Coordinates of C-alpha atoms in Angstrom, one line a residue:
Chain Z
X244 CA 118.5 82.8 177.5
X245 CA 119.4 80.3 175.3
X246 CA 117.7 80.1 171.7
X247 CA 116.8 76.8 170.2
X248 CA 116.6 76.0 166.8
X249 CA 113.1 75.4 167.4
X250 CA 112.6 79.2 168.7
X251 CA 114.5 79.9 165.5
X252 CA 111.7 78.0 163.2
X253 CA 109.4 79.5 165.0
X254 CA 109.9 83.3 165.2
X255 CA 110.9 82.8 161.2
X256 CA 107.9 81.2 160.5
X257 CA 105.5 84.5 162.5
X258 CA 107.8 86.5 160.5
X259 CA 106.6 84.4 157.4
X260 CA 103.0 84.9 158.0
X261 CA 103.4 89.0 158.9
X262 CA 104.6 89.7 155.6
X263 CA 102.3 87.3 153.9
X264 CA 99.3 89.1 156.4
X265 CA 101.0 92.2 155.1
X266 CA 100.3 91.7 151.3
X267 CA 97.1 90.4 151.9
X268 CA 96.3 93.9 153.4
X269 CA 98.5 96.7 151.3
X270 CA 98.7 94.8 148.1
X271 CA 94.9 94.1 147.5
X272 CA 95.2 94.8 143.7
X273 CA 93.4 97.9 142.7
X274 CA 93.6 96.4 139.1
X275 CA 90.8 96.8 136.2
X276 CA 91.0 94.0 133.8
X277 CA 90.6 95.6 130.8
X278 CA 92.6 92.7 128.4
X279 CA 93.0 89.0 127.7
X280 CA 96.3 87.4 127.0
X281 CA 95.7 84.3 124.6
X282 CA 98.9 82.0 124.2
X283 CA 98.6 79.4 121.9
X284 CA 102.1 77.0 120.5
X285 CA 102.0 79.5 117.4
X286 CA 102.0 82.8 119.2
X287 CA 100.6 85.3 122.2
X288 CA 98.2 87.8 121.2
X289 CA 96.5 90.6 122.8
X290 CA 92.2 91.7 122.7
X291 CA 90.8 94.5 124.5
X292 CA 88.0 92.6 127.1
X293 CA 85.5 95.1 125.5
X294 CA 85.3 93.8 122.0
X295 CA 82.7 91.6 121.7
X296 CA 83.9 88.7 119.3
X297 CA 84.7 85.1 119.4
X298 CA 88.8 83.5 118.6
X299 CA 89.5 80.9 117.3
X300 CA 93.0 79.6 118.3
X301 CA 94.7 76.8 116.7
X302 CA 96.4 73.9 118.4
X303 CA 98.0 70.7 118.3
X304 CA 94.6 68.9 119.1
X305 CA 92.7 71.4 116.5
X306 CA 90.9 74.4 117.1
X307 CA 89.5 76.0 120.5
X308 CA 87.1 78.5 120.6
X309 CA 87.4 81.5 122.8
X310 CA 84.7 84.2 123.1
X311 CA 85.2 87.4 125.0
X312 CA 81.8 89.3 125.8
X313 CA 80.6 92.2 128.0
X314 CA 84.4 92.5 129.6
X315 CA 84.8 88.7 130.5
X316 CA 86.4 85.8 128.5
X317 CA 86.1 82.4 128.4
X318 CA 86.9 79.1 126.7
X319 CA 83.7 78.5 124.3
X320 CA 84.7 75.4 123.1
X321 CA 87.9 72.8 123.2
X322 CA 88.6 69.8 121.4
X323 CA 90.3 68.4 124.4
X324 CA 88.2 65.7 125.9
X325 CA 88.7 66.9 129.6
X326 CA 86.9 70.1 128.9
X327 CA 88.5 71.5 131.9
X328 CA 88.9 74.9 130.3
X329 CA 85.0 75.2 129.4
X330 CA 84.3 74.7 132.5
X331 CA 86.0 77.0 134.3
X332 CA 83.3 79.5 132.8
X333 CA 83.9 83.0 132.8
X334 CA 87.0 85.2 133.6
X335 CA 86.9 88.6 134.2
X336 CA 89.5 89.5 137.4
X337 CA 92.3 91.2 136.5
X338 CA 95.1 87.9 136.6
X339 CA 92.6 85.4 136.4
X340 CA 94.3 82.2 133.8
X341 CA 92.6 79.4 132.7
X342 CA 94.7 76.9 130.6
X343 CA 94.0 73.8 127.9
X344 CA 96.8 72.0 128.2
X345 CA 96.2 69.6 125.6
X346 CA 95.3 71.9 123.2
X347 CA 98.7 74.6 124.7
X348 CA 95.6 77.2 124.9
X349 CA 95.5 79.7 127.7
X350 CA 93.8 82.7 128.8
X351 CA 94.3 85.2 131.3
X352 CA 92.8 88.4 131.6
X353 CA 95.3 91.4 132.2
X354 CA 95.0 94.0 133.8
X355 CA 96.1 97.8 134.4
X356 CA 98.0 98.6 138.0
X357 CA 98.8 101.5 140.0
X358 CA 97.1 104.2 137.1
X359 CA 93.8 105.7 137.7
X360 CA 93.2 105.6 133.9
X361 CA 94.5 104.2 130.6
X362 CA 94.7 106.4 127.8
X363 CA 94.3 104.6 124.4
Chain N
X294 CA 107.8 80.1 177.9
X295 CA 110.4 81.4 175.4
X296 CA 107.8 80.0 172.5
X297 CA 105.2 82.2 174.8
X298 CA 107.6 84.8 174.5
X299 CA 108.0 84.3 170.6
X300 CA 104.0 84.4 170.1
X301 CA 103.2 87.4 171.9
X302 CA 105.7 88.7 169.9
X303 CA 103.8 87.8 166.9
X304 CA 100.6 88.4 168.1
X305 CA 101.8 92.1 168.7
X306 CA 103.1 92.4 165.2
X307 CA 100.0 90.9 164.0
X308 CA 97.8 93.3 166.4
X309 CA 100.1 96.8 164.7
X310 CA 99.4 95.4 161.1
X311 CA 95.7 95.2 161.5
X312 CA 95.0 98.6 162.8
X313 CA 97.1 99.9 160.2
X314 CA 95.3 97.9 158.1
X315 CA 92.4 99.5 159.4
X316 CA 93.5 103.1 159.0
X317 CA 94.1 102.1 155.6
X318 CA 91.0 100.9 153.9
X319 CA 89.5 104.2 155.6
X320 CA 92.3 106.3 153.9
X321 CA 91.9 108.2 151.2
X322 CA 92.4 105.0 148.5
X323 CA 89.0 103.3 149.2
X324 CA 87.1 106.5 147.9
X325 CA 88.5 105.8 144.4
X326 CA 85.6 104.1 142.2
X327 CA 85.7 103.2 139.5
X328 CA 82.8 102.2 137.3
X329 CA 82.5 101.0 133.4
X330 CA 79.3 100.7 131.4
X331 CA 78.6 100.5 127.9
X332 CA 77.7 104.0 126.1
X333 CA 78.3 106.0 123.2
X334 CA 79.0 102.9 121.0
X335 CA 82.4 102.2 123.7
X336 CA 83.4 101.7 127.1
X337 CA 83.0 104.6 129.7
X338 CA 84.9 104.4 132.9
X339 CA 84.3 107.0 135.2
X340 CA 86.7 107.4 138.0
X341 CA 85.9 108.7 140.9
X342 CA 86.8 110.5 144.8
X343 CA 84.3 110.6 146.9
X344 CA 83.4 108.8 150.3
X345 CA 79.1 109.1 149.4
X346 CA 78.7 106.0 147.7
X347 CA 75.0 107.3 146.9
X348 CA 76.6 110.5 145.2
X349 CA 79.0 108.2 143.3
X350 CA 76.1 106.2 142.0
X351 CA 74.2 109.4 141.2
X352 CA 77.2 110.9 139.1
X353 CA 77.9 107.1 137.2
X354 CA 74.0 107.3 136.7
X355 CA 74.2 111.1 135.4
X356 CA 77.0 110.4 132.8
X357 CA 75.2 107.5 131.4
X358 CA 72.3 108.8 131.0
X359 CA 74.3 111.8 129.3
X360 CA 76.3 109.7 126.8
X361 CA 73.2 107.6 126.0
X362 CA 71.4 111.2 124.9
X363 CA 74.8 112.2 122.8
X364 CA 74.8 108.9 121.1
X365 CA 71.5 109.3 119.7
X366 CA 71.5 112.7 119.0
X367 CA 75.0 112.3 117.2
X368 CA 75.5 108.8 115.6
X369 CA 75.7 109.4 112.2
X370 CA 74.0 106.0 110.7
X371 CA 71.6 105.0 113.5
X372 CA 68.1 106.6 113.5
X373 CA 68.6 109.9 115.1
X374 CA 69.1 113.8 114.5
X375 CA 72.5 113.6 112.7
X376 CA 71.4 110.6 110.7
X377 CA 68.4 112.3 109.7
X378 CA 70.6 115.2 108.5
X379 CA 72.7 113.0 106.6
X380 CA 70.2 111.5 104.7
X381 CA 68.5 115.3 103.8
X382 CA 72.4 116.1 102.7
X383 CA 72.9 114.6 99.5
X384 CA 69.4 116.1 97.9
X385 CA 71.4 120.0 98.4
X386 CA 67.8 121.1 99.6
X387 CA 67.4 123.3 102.4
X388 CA 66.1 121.3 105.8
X389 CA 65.9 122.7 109.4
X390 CA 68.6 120.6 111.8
X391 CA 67.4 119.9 115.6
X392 CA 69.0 122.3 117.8
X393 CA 71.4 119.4 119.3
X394 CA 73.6 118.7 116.5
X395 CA 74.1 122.3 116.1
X396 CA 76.8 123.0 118.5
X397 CA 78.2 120.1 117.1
X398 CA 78.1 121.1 113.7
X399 CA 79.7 124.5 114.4
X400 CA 82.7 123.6 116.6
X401 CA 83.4 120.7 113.7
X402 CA 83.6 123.3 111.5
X403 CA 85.8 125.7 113.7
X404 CA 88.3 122.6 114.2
X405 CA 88.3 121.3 110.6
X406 CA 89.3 124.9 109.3
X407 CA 91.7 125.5 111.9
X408 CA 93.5 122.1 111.3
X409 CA 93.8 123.1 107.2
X410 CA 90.9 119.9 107.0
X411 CA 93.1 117.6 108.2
X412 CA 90.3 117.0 110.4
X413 CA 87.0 116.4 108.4
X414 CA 83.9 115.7 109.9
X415 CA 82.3 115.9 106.5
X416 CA 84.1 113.0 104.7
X417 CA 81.8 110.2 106.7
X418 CA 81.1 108.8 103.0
X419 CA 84.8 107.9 102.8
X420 CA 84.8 105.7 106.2
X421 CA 81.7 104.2 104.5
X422 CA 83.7 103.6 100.8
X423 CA 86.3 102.0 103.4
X424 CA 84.1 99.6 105.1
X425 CA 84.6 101.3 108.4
X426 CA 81.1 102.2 109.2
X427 CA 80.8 98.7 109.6
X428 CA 83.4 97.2 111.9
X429 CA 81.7 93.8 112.6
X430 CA 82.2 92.7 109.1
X431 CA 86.0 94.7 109.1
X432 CA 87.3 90.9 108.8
X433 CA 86.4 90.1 105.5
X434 CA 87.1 93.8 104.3
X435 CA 89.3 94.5 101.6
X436 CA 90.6 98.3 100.3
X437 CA 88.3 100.2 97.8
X438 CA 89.0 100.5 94.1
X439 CA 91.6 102.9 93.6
X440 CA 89.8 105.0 91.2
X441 CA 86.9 105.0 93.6
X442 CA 89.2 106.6 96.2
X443 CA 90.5 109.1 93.8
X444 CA 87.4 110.2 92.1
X445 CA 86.4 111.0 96.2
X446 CA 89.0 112.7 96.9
X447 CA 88.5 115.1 93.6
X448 CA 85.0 115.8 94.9
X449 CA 86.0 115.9 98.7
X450 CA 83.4 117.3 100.6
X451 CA 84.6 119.3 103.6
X452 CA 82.6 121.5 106.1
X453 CA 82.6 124.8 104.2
X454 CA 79.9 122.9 102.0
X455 CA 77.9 122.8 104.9
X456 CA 75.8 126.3 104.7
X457 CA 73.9 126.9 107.7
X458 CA 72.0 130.0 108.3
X459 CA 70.4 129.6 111.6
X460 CA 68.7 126.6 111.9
X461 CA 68.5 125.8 108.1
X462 CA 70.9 124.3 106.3
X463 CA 72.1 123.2 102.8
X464 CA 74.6 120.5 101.7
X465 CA 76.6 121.5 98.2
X466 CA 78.7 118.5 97.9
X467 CA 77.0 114.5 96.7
X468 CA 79.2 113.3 98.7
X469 CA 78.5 115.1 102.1
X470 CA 78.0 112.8 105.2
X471 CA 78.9 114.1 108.7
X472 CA 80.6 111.7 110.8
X473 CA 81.9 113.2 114.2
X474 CA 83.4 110.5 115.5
X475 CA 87.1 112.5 115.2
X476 CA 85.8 114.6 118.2
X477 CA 82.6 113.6 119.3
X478 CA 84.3 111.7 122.2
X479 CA 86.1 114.8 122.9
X480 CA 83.0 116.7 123.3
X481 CA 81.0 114.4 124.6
X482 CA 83.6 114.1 127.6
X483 CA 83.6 117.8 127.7
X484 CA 79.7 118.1 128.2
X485 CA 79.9 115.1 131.0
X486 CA 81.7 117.2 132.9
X487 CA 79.9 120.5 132.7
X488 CA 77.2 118.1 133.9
X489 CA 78.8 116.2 136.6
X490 CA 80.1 119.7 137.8
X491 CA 76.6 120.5 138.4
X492 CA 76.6 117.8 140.4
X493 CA 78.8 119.6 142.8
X494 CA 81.7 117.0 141.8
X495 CA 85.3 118.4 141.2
X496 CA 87.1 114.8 141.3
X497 CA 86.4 112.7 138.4
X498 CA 88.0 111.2 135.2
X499 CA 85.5 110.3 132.7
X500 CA 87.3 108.1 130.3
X501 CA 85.4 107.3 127.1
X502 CA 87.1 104.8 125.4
X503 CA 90.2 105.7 126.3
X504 CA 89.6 109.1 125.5
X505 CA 89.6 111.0 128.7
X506 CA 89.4 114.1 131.0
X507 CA 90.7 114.4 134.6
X508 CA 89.5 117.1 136.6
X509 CA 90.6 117.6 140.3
X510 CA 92.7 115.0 142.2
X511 CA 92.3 112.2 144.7
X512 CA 92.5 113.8 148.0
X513 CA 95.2 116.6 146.8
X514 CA 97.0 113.2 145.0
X515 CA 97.4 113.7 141.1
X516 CA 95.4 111.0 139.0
X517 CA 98.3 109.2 137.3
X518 CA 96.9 108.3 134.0
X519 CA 98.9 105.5 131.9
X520 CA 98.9 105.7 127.9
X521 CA 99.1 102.6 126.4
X522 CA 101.4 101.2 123.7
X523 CA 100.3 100.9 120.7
X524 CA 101.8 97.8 119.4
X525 CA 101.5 95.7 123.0
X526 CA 99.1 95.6 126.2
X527 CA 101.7 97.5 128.1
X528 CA 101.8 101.3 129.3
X529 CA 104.3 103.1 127.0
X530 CA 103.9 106.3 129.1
X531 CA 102.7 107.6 132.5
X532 CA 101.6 111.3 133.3
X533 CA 100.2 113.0 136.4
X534 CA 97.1 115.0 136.3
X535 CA 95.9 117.3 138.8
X536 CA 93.5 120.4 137.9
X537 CA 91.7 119.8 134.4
X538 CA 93.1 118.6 131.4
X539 CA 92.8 115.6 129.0
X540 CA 94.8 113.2 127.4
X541 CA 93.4 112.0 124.1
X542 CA 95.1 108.9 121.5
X543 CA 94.4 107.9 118.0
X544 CA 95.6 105.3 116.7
X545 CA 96.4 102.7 113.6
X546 CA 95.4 99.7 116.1
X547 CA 91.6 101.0 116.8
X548 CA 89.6 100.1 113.8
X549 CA 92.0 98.4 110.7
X550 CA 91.6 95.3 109.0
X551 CA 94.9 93.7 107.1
X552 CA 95.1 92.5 103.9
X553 CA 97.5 90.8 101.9
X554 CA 100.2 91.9 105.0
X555 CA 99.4 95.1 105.4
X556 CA 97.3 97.2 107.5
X557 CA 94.5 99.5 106.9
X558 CA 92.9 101.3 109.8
X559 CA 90.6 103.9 109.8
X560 CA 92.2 107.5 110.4
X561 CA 91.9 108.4 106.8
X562 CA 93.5 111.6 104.9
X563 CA 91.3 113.8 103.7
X564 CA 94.2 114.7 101.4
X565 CA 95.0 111.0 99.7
X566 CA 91.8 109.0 100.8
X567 CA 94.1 106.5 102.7
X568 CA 95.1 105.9 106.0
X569 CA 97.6 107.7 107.4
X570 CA 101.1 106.1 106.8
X571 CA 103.7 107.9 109.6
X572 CA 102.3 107.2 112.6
X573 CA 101.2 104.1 115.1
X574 CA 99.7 107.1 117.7
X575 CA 99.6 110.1 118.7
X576 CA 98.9 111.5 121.8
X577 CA 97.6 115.1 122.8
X578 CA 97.6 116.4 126.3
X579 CA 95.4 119.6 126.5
X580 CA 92.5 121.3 128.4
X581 CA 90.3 121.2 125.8
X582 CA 89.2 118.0 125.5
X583 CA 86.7 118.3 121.9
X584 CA 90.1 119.9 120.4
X585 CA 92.4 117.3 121.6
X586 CA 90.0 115.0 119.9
X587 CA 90.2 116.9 116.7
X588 CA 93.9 117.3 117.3
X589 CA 94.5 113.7 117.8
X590 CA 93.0 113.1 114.6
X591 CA 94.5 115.6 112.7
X592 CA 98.1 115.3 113.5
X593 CA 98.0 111.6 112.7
X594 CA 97.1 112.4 109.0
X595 CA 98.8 115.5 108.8
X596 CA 102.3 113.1 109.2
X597 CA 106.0 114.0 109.4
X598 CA 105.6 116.5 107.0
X599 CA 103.3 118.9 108.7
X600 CA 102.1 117.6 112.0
X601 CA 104.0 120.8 113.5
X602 CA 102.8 123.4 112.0
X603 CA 98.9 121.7 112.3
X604 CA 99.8 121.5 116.5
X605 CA 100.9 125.4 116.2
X606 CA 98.0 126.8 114.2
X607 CA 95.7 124.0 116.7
X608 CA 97.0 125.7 119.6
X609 CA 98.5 122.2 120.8
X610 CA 101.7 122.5 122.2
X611 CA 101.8 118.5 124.2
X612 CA 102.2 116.1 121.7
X613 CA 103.5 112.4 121.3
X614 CA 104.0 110.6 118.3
X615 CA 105.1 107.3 117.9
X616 CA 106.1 106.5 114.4
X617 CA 105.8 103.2 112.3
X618 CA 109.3 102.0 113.3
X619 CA 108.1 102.3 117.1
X620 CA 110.4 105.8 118.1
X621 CA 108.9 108.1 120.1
X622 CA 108.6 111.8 119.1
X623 CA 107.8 114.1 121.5
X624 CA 107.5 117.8 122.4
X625 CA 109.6 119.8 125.1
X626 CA 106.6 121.2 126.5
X627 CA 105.5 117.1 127.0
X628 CA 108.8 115.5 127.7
X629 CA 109.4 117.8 130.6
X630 CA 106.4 116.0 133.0
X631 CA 105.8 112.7 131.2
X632 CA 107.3 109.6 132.8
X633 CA 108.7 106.9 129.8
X634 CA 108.3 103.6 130.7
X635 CA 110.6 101.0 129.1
X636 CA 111.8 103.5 126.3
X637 CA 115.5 103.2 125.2
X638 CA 116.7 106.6 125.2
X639 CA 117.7 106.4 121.5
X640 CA 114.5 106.1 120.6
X641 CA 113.5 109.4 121.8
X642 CA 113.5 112.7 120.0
X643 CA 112.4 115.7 121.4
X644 CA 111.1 118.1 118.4
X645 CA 109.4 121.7 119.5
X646 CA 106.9 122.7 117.4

């Protein structure tokens, strides 16, 4: 039986899609989001998701506003014109990222795998 | 035919990974819950194995409810038993206490005596000299007078000025205000899972800000329980819990505020009237989880000097410290079934008690 390139192409593409069908299945992440992850050009910081309290992050446009409330977090206000990050609302899953760009603000909520609990 | 060939081929590949897939999400993994709400003034997450969702919801329902009664019957400020004692305190009259504070009130006093006051439930009137009965406004906070911390610390109040005789009691110190909050989440963990034993459930971490017991296991599994850095969002340490025990932190990185480059948090010394300098956390394991509370809190003031001898005469004997230049200090009994996560082994000591 002779094997074509084709055939080739073909059985590495299935192969392709079982291991991408695999993680879909086995690597559902269990996560909790329980953090945000702020970058800014300045520096990354860190806020627990259950602190209630509004940040505001300086950038080369001026300053954005971000508020974190009832473990969610979102861009409150931007003084990009796009307003792309305000719009993309709240975030709350565990790898969710929203980004300004022109401001070099973004946001993405972290989260705690594999462990049942966190100890803090 | 030989792409026929090819695609039954996939399709049987595809066929074996959905009933595993199958066999999976009715494994033992899909009967871990977990559930967060708002009580006791912090998060509780309460983790859970069980396949009746209407029993889970029952427990999650059950703890609530519990931590909602502890947080008014214990909150020091808020209107409530304990606040109402606190504001009969300072007048050194005799009042009667409600019946709910009093178990309180007596194992404080066993723990702050047994930790040499290290622990002291009765110095709320220094968090409240610090600003840190009020952590919304911890922003614009600034440190106390230095005079006004010493002339405090002359007249410390501790529990032995506490006289109670039944359900009467007596305050003989101005400055008496009980604050629980060193142990409260200990005990109120504790008294969750008397309750949620009732219940008939023997699986469950209950998780109060951090603070948490673990009781049972997920389907014979340990619960793996990660404890966070305290300088980054990562997990500094992992450890497997199976049975009942409880794994409580205090930390500098809880309540501080900084000012002019340095930062003051809110585990005080009883002894000095400031925050504890030597530690960034430290971390009890132990079945009991109102004493690892207590413990917690204890060893982080007690310091370098005398954190030992407090774990001995505590009856703590799993203990991590992480000191202010990030090292990890840790006992035997710990070390041996704790798993390190990105820890250079130089930065490890192991010290028995």
């Amino acid at each position: 039986m002779n094997i074509s390139l084709l055939d080739k192409m073909i059985v590495a593409a299935g192969v392709c899609f079982c291991v991408l069908v695999y993680f879909w299945f086995w690597q559902t992440p269990s996560t909790m989001a329980n953090g945000v992850e702020i970058k800014s050009p300045n520096k990354t910081q860190y806020y627990s998701l259950f602190e209630d309290r509004v940040l505001n992050i300086v950038g080369p446009l001026g300053m954005t506003q971000i508020e974190i409330k009832d473990g969610q977090a979102r861009f409150l206000s931007s003084p990009c014109k796009s307003q792309i990050c305000v719009l993309a609302g709240w975030l709350k899953q565990s790898g969710q990222i929203s980004v300004c760009l022109p401001n070099a603000v973004s946001l993405q909520v972290l989260g705690d795998e594999q462990y049942d609990a966190i100890n803090f | 035919m030989r792409i026929a060939i090819v695609l039954r081929l996939i399709f049987t590949l595809l066929f074996l990974l959905l009933i595993s897939a199958c066999e999976l999400s009715g494994g033992s993994t899909d009967h871990v819950h977990h559930s967060q709400f708002f009580a006791f003034g912090t998060v509780v997450e309460v983790t859970q194995f069980d396949s009746d969702d209407e029993r889970v919801k029952r427990v999650e329902d059950k703890v609530k409810e519990d931590f909602d009664y502890m947080h008014k019957a214990w909150h020091p400020y808020e209107p409530g038993p304990l606040a109402r004692i606190n504001s009969f305190l300072p007048l050194e009259v005799s009042f009667s206490i409600a019946p709910s504070v009093l178990p309180l009130i007596q194992r404080g006093t066993e723990l702050a005596d047994l930790s040499e006051g290290y622990f002291n439930p009765a110095m709320g009137g220094l968090l409240q000299l610090w600003g840190f009965d009020r952590s919304e406004d911890l922003d614009k906070a600034v440190p106390p007078a230095a005079e006004k911390i010493k002339a405090f610390v002359d007249d410390m109040p501790t529990m032995k000025d506490v006289a109670l005789n039944g359900l009467d009691l007596v305050g003989h110190n101005k400055n008496l205000f009980l604050d629980f909050g060193g142990f409260a989440k200990g005990y109120g963990v504790n008294r969750a899972i008397e309750e949620v034993r009732k219940l008939g459930i023997e699986n469950v971490i209950i998780n109060a800000g951090g603070d948490l017991r673990a009781i049972g296991s997920k389907d014979g599994k340990p619960w793996v329980i990660g404890i966070r850095h305290p300088r980054n969002n990562g997990v500094i340490a992992s450890i497997d819990i199976i049975g009942d025990e409880s794994v409580f932190t205090s930390g500098d990185y809880e309540r501080f505020f900084e000012f002019e480059g340095k930062r003051y948090h809110h585990i005080l010394n009883p002894k000095t009237g400031y925050p504890g300098e030597d530690f960034q956390s430290v971390t009890i394991v132990h079945k009991n989880a109102a004493l690892a509370d207590a413990a917690a809190t204890a060893l982080f003031v007690a310091g370098k000097k005398d954190w030992q001898r407090i774990a001995k005469k505590m009856g703590v004997a799993q203990v991590m410290l992480i000191d202010q230049q990030g090292m990890v200090i840790i006992t035997p009994e710990l070390k041996a079934r704790i798993k390190l996560h990105n820890v250079l082994p130089d930065h490890v000591t192991v010290q028995a008690l």
